[in-house]
XYZ file of N, CA and C in Angstrom:
453
model
N 34.706 -29.623 7.612
C 34.338 -30.493 8.713
C 35.034 -31.850 8.582
N 35.113 -32.379 7.373
C 35.772 -33.667 7.157
C 37.254 -33.590 7.522
N 37.892 -32.461 7.199
C 39.309 -32.275 7.529
C 39.511 -32.372 9.038
N 38.669 -31.708 9.792
C 38.775 -31.736 11.243
C 38.558 -33.153 11.776
N 37.614 -33.872 11.208
C 37.348 -35.250 11.634
C 38.571 -36.140 11.382
N 39.204 -35.964 10.236
C 40.388 -36.757 9.912
C 41.546 -36.424 10.852
N 41.759 -35.143 11.124
C 42.825 -34.746 12.036
C 42.542 -35.232 13.457
N 41.294 -35.186 13.854
C 40.910 -35.660 15.188
C 41.178 -37.158 15.327
N 40.931 -37.904 14.259
C 41.201 -39.343 14.260
C 42.697 -39.597 14.521
N 43.552 -38.817 13.869
C 44.993 -38.963 14.057
C 45.402 -38.533 15.474
N 44.820 -37.459 15.950
C 45.143 -36.987 17.307
C 44.693 -38.017 18.341
N 43.543 -38.641 18.122
C 43.075 -39.697 19.018
C 44.042 -40.878 19.026
N 44.590 -41.200 17.868
C 45.579 -42.289 17.792
C 46.811 -41.941 18.618
N 47.254 -40.685 18.573
C 48.404 -40.271 19.381
C 48.057 -40.310 20.862
N 46.853 -39.897 21.221
C 46.434 -39.929 22.624
C 46.345 -41.366 23.139
N 45.922 -42.277 22.283
C 45.774 -43.679 22.671
C 47.124 -44.406 22.731
N 47.997 -44.153 21.759
C 49.238 -44.923 21.612
C 50.484 -44.128 21.981
N 50.362 -43.094 22.812
C 51.484 -42.204 23.116
C 52.696 -42.934 23.689
N 52.504 -44.055 24.360
C 53.627 -44.759 24.979
C 54.362 -45.677 24.012
N 53.856 -45.856 22.819
C 54.478 -46.740 21.835
C 55.664 -46.031 21.188
N 56.891 -46.508 21.436
C 58.055 -45.832 20.852
C 58.104 -45.945 19.327
N 57.357 -46.896 18.765
C 57.345 -47.064 17.310
C 56.279 -46.204 16.626
N 55.540 -45.430 17.407
C 54.544 -44.540 16.821
C 55.278 -43.473 16.024
N 55.081 -43.461 14.727
C 55.800 -42.505 13.889
C 54.837 -41.666 13.063
N 55.398 -40.670 12.442
C 54.610 -39.713 11.675
C 53.826 -40.382 10.552
N 54.432 -41.330 9.873
C 53.749 -41.999 8.762
C 52.498 -42.728 9.244
N 52.594 -43.410 10.391
C 51.446 -44.142 10.923
C 50.330 -43.189 11.347
N 50.702 -42.099 11.991
C 49.695 -41.137 12.445
C 49.040 -40.449 11.247
N 49.834 -40.062 10.262
C 49.287 -39.421 9.058
C 48.332 -40.360 8.333
N 48.631 -41.660 8.362
C 47.752 -42.637 7.712
C 46.381 -42.671 8.381
N 46.331 -42.466 9.707
C 45.042 -42.408 10.411
C 44.176 -41.274 9.866
N 44.825 -40.197 9.457
C 44.093 -39.039 8.942
C 43.875 -39.121 7.432
N 44.552 -40.062 6.786
C 44.421 -40.178 5.334
C 45.209 -39.115 4.579
N 46.292 -38.631 5.164
C 47.130 -37.594 4.572
C 48.529 -38.140 4.296
N 49.255 -37.455 3.398
C 50.684 -37.706 3.281
C 51.334 -37.078 4.512
N 52.556 -37.504 4.815
C 53.236 -36.986 6.013
C 53.357 -35.472 6.002
N 53.793 -34.897 4.881
C 54.054 -33.459 4.830
C 52.768 -32.640 4.854
N 51.745 -33.106 4.155
C 50.466 -32.406 4.185
C 49.852 -32.505 5.589
N 50.031 -33.648 6.235
C 49.513 -33.848 7.579
C 50.155 -32.879 8.570
N 51.467 -32.710 8.498
C 52.158 -31.780 9.407
C 51.590 -30.375 9.250
N 51.445 -29.918 8.004
C 50.914 -28.563 7.768
C 49.490 -28.421 8.294
N 48.639 -29.397 7.979
C 47.237 -29.317 8.401
C 47.104 -29.390 9.921
N 47.874 -30.258 10.560
C 47.820 -30.411 12.018
C 48.252 -29.113 12.704
N 49.356 -28.546 12.247
C 49.853 -27.310 12.861
C 48.868 -26.161 12.650
N 48.282 -26.090 11.485
C 47.300 -25.045 11.197
C 46.092 -25.174 12.118
N 45.691 -26.393 12.418
C 44.505 -26.627 13.235
C 44.788 -26.539 14.729
N 45.892 -27.153 15.182
C 46.159 -27.264 16.615
C 47.265 -26.348 17.134
N 47.964 -25.660 16.266
C 48.971 -24.705 16.705
C 50.325 -25.299 17.046
N 50.506 -26.576 16.842
C 51.782 -27.240 17.054
C 51.870 -28.431 16.109
N 53.096 -28.871 15.844
C 53.271 -30.003 14.942
C 52.862 -31.291 15.657
N 52.597 -32.357 14.920
C 52.269 -33.625 15.570
C 53.393 -34.096 16.501
N 54.640 -33.893 16.109
C 55.769 -34.284 16.959
C 55.793 -33.502 18.261
N 55.528 -32.204 18.196
C 55.486 -31.380 19.404
C 54.344 -31.824 20.317
N 53.192 -32.113 19.713
C 52.032 -32.557 20.485
C 52.341 -33.871 21.209
N 52.905 -34.839 20.465
C 53.202 -36.141 21.047
C 54.249 -36.016 22.158
N 55.270 -35.219 21.954
C 56.285 -35.008 22.993
C 55.675 -34.371 24.235
N 54.808 -33.398 24.042
C 54.160 -32.737 25.175
C 53.320 -33.736 25.968
N 52.567 -34.572 25.268
C 51.740 -35.578 25.946
C 52.613 -36.558 26.736
N 53.720 -36.985 26.129
C 54.611 -37.922 26.809
C 55.238 -37.298 28.057
N 55.627 -36.043 27.962
C 56.229 -35.363 29.116
C 55.184 -35.168 30.217
N 53.951 -34.866 29.857
C 52.890 -34.752 30.859
C 52.732 -36.060 31.627
N 52.769 -37.179 30.908
C 52.665 -38.491 31.559
C 53.885 -38.747 32.447
N 55.053 -38.344 31.964
C 56.273 -38.516 32.746
C 56.195 -37.713 34.039
N 55.644 -36.506 33.982
C 55.489 -35.697 35.193
C 54.649 -36.440 36.223
N 53.532 -37.026 35.781
C 52.685 -37.802 36.695
C 53.467 -38.944 37.323
N 54.212 -39.671 36.501
C 54.971 -40.817 37.014
C 56.070 -40.385 37.980
N 56.744 -39.302 37.670
C 57.818 -38.834 38.545
C 57.286 -38.357 39.890
N 56.063 -37.824 39.907
C 55.452 -37.370 41.162
C 54.918 -38.526 41.990
N 54.413 -39.562 41.334
C 53.625 -40.544 42.074
C 54.155 -41.967 42.069
N 55.126 -42.295 41.234
C 55.608 -43.679 41.160
C 57.068 -43.746 41.593
N 57.401 -44.835 42.202
C 58.782 -45.037 42.640
C 59.543 -45.760 41.524
N 59.820 -45.030 40.443
C 60.515 -45.565 39.282
C 61.741 -44.719 38.993
N 62.773 -45.353 38.452
C 63.962 -44.617 38.035
C 63.615 -43.755 36.822
N 64.356 -42.687 36.634
C 64.138 -41.797 35.490
C 64.243 -42.589 34.186
N 65.169 -43.528 34.108
C 65.327 -44.344 32.905
C 64.069 -45.165 32.643
N 63.485 -45.728 33.699
C 62.252 -46.503 33.527
C 61.114 -45.614 33.031
N 60.994 -44.433 33.599
C 59.958 -43.492 33.171
C 60.164 -43.133 31.703
N 61.404 -42.879 31.331
C 61.749 -42.528 29.954
C 61.188 -43.549 28.975
N 61.443 -44.821 29.224
C 60.994 -45.860 28.306
C 59.496 -46.114 28.407
N 58.919 -45.967 29.591
C 57.480 -46.176 29.762
C 56.639 -45.138 29.014
N 57.164 -43.927 28.868
C 56.393 -42.882 28.188
C 56.695 -42.816 26.693
N 57.518 -43.732 26.184
C 57.694 -43.826 24.741
C 58.962 -43.241 24.170
N 59.860 -42.734 24.996
C 61.141 -42.247 24.482
C 62.091 -43.437 24.380
N 62.968 -43.410 23.404
C 63.926 -44.505 23.257
C 65.336 -44.081 23.638
N 65.499 -42.822 24.076
C 66.803 -42.306 24.480
C 66.636 -41.451 25.733
N 67.408 -41.781 26.761
C 67.336 -41.021 28.009
C 67.790 -39.580 27.777
N 68.791 -39.390 26.913
C 69.277 -38.045 26.625
C 68.210 -37.180 25.972
N 67.508 -37.739 24.996
C 66.420 -37.005 24.330
C 65.296 -36.721 25.314
N 64.968 -37.716 26.126
C 63.920 -37.544 27.134
C 64.280 -36.410 28.097
N 65.502 -36.436 28.626
C 65.918 -35.420 29.596
C 65.934 -34.021 28.978
N 66.440 -33.915 27.754
C 66.492 -32.604 27.087
C 65.085 -32.087 26.799
N 64.207 -32.957 26.329
C 62.826 -32.557 26.042
C 62.102 -32.186 27.327
N 62.314 -32.969 28.375
C 61.688 -32.701 29.665
C 62.119 -31.347 30.194
N 63.419 -31.064 30.143
C 63.921 -29.778 30.645
C 63.402 -28.616 29.808
N 63.334 -28.785 28.503
C 62.835 -27.722 27.633
C 61.370 -27.409 27.956
N 60.591 -28.423 28.274
C 59.161 -28.215 28.531
C 58.883 -27.749 29.953
N 59.627 -28.257 30.933
C 59.306 -27.945 32.333
C 60.282 -26.981 32.992
N 61.455 -26.822 32.401
C 62.475 -25.973 33.007
C 63.333 -26.700 34.024
N 63.057 -27.980 34.252
C 63.803 -28.785 35.218
C 64.204 -30.101 34.576
N 65.295 -30.688 35.041
C 65.611 -32.044 34.605
C 64.620 -32.988 35.292
N 64.465 -34.210 34.798
C 63.546 -35.144 35.470
C 63.890 -35.362 36.946
N 65.172 -35.463 37.262
C 65.570 -35.661 38.664
C 65.229 -34.443 39.518
N 65.480 -33.252 38.992
C 65.130 -32.027 39.725
C 63.622 -31.938 39.917
N 62.880 -32.292 38.885
C 61.420 -32.260 38.965
C 60.930 -33.194 40.066
N 61.459 -34.411 40.092
C 61.055 -35.377 41.109
C 61.368 -34.851 42.501
N 62.563 -34.328 42.704
C 62.962 -33.808 44.009
C 62.025 -32.693 44.467
N 61.654 -31.841 43.557
C 60.810 -30.696 43.902
C 59.345 -31.082 44.090
N 58.862 -32.076 43.347
C 57.420 -32.344 43.324
C 56.980 -33.694 43.873
N 57.895 -34.550 44.287
C 57.474 -35.872 44.762
C 56.525 -35.733 45.945
N 55.436 -36.488 45.881
C 54.460 -36.461 46.963
C 53.496 -35.297 46.918
N 53.724 -34.337 46.043
C 52.823 -33.183 45.919
C 52.057 -33.311 44.617
N 50.778 -33.193 44.689
C 49.966 -33.224 43.482
C 50.099 -34.539 42.735
N 49.866 -35.635 43.432
C 50.002 -36.932 42.788
C 49.018 -37.068 41.640
N 49.170 -38.118 40.888
C 48.316 -38.351 39.721
C 46.850 -38.375 40.144
N 46.003 -37.988 39.252
C 44.580 -37.948 39.533
C 44.025 -39.346 39.775
N 43.078 -39.423 40.663
C 42.410 -40.686 40.943
C 41.340 -40.873 39.870
N 41.236 -42.060 39.294
C 40.173 -42.279 38.299
C 38.807 -41.974 38.886
N 37.949 -41.420 38.083
C 36.627 -40.987 38.537
C 35.804 -42.080 39.183
N 35.903 -43.321 38.673
C 35.095 -44.405 39.241
C 35.494 -44.679 40.691
N 36.793 -44.578 41.026
C 37.235 -44.775 42.406
C 36.778 -43.618 43.283
N 36.876 -42.417 42.763
C 36.440 -41.254 43.531
C 34.949 -41.345 43.821
N 34.177 -41.788 42.840
C 32.737 -41.915 43.033
C 32.427 -42.971 44.086
N 33.093 -44.105 44.041
C 32.876 -45.136 45.058
C 33.251 -44.632 46.444
N 34.374 -43.921 46.559
C 34.823 -43.382 47.832
C 33.808 -42.381 48.379
N 33.181 -41.628 47.484
C 32.234 -40.592 47.895
C 30.867 -41.153 48.246
N 30.669 -42.443 48.134
C 29.385 -43.003 48.547
C 28.775 -43.955 47.563
N 29.437 -44.208 46.502
C 28.929 -45.204 45.570
C 28.179 -44.609 44.409
N 27.710 -45.505 43.606
C 26.957 -45.123 42.415
C 25.501 -44.916 42.791
N 24.828 -43.960 42.160
C 23.408 -43.757 42.462
C 22.603 -44.993 42.055
N 21.572 -45.311 42.826
C 20.730 -46.469 42.529
C 19.961 -46.233 41.241
N 19.850 -47.296 40.447
C 19.063 -47.229 39.210
C 17.691 -47.818 39.489
N 16.681 -47.233 38.917
C 15.318 -47.702 39.131
C 15.109 -49.100 38.563
N 15.862 -49.467 37.506
C 15.661 -50.768 36.881
C 16.586 -51.842 37.451
N 17.341 -51.526 38.502
C 18.238 -52.501 39.108
C 17.422 -53.546 39.863
N 17.877 -54.827 39.900
C 17.102 -55.879 40.549
C 16.870 -55.639 42.034
N 17.790 -54.987 42.727
C 17.618 -54.753 44.158
C 17.129 -53.341 44.469
N 16.665 -52.627 43.457
C 16.151 -51.277 43.674
C 14.838 -51.360 44.429
N 14.563 -50.375 45.306
C 13.294 -50.372 46.049
C 12.116 -50.317 45.088
N 11.070 -50.973 45.463
C 9.858 -50.996 44.646
C 9.295 -49.584 44.533
N 8.879 -49.220 43.342
C 8.349 -47.877 43.102
C 7.089 -47.633 43.923
N 6.345 -48.712 44.289
C 5.104 -48.571 45.047
C 5.376 -48.378 46.546
N 6.574 -48.707 46.994
C 6.924 -48.667 48.403
C 6.883 -47.227 48.931
N 6.381 -47.044 50.105
C 6.304 -45.694 50.657
C 7.660 -45.264 51.194
N 7.805 -43.986 51.431
C 9.052 -43.452 51.960
C 9.382 -44.033 53.323
N 8.371 -44.248 54.181
C 8.607 -44.806 55.503
C 9.146 -46.228 55.390
N 8.572 -47.023 54.451
C 9.059 -48.381 54.257
C 10.507 -48.380 53.792
N 10.834 -47.466 52.901
C 12.217 -47.380 52.402
C 13.165 -47.043 53.543
N 12.740 -46.140 54.439
C 13.597 -45.735 55.555
C 13.837 -46.901 56.503
N 12.814 -47.733 56.742
C 12.969 -48.886 57.625
C 13.899 -49.934 57.020
N 13.884 -50.072 55.695
C 14.683 -51.086 55.028
C 16.138 -50.678 54.865
N 16.452 -49.445 55.083
C 17.821 -48.963 54.868
C 18.701 -49.255 56.033
């Protein structure tokens, strides 16, 4: 159980800092309290891919969202998602998606845009449910008819 907790801590660090181009294996392994080589073996055994593969996949997923929904150049997307080389970004993107970033944008722009954060969706759908302890909440003693008149 402790091993899983340590690996999860490192995976959380990658999920949080995925856009940082300086995020390296040594820093992530330190989050888990492992040496680099032991960390790679343990991570792959647990998650089925190496930490580098996981981080690249996460970065490409973010790039897909940006290419679909933001009006940014491929080079800008490359650097925003944590790659330091456009060539590496393009090759990794094509290997994962089967398309170059430009082809992906052409095929998917405007379709399936990035997800709307839940708080905005909830507000759009009618707001947050009233809390009984809120200062403007209806009095618990108030009858249903009174509540209807006040609405």
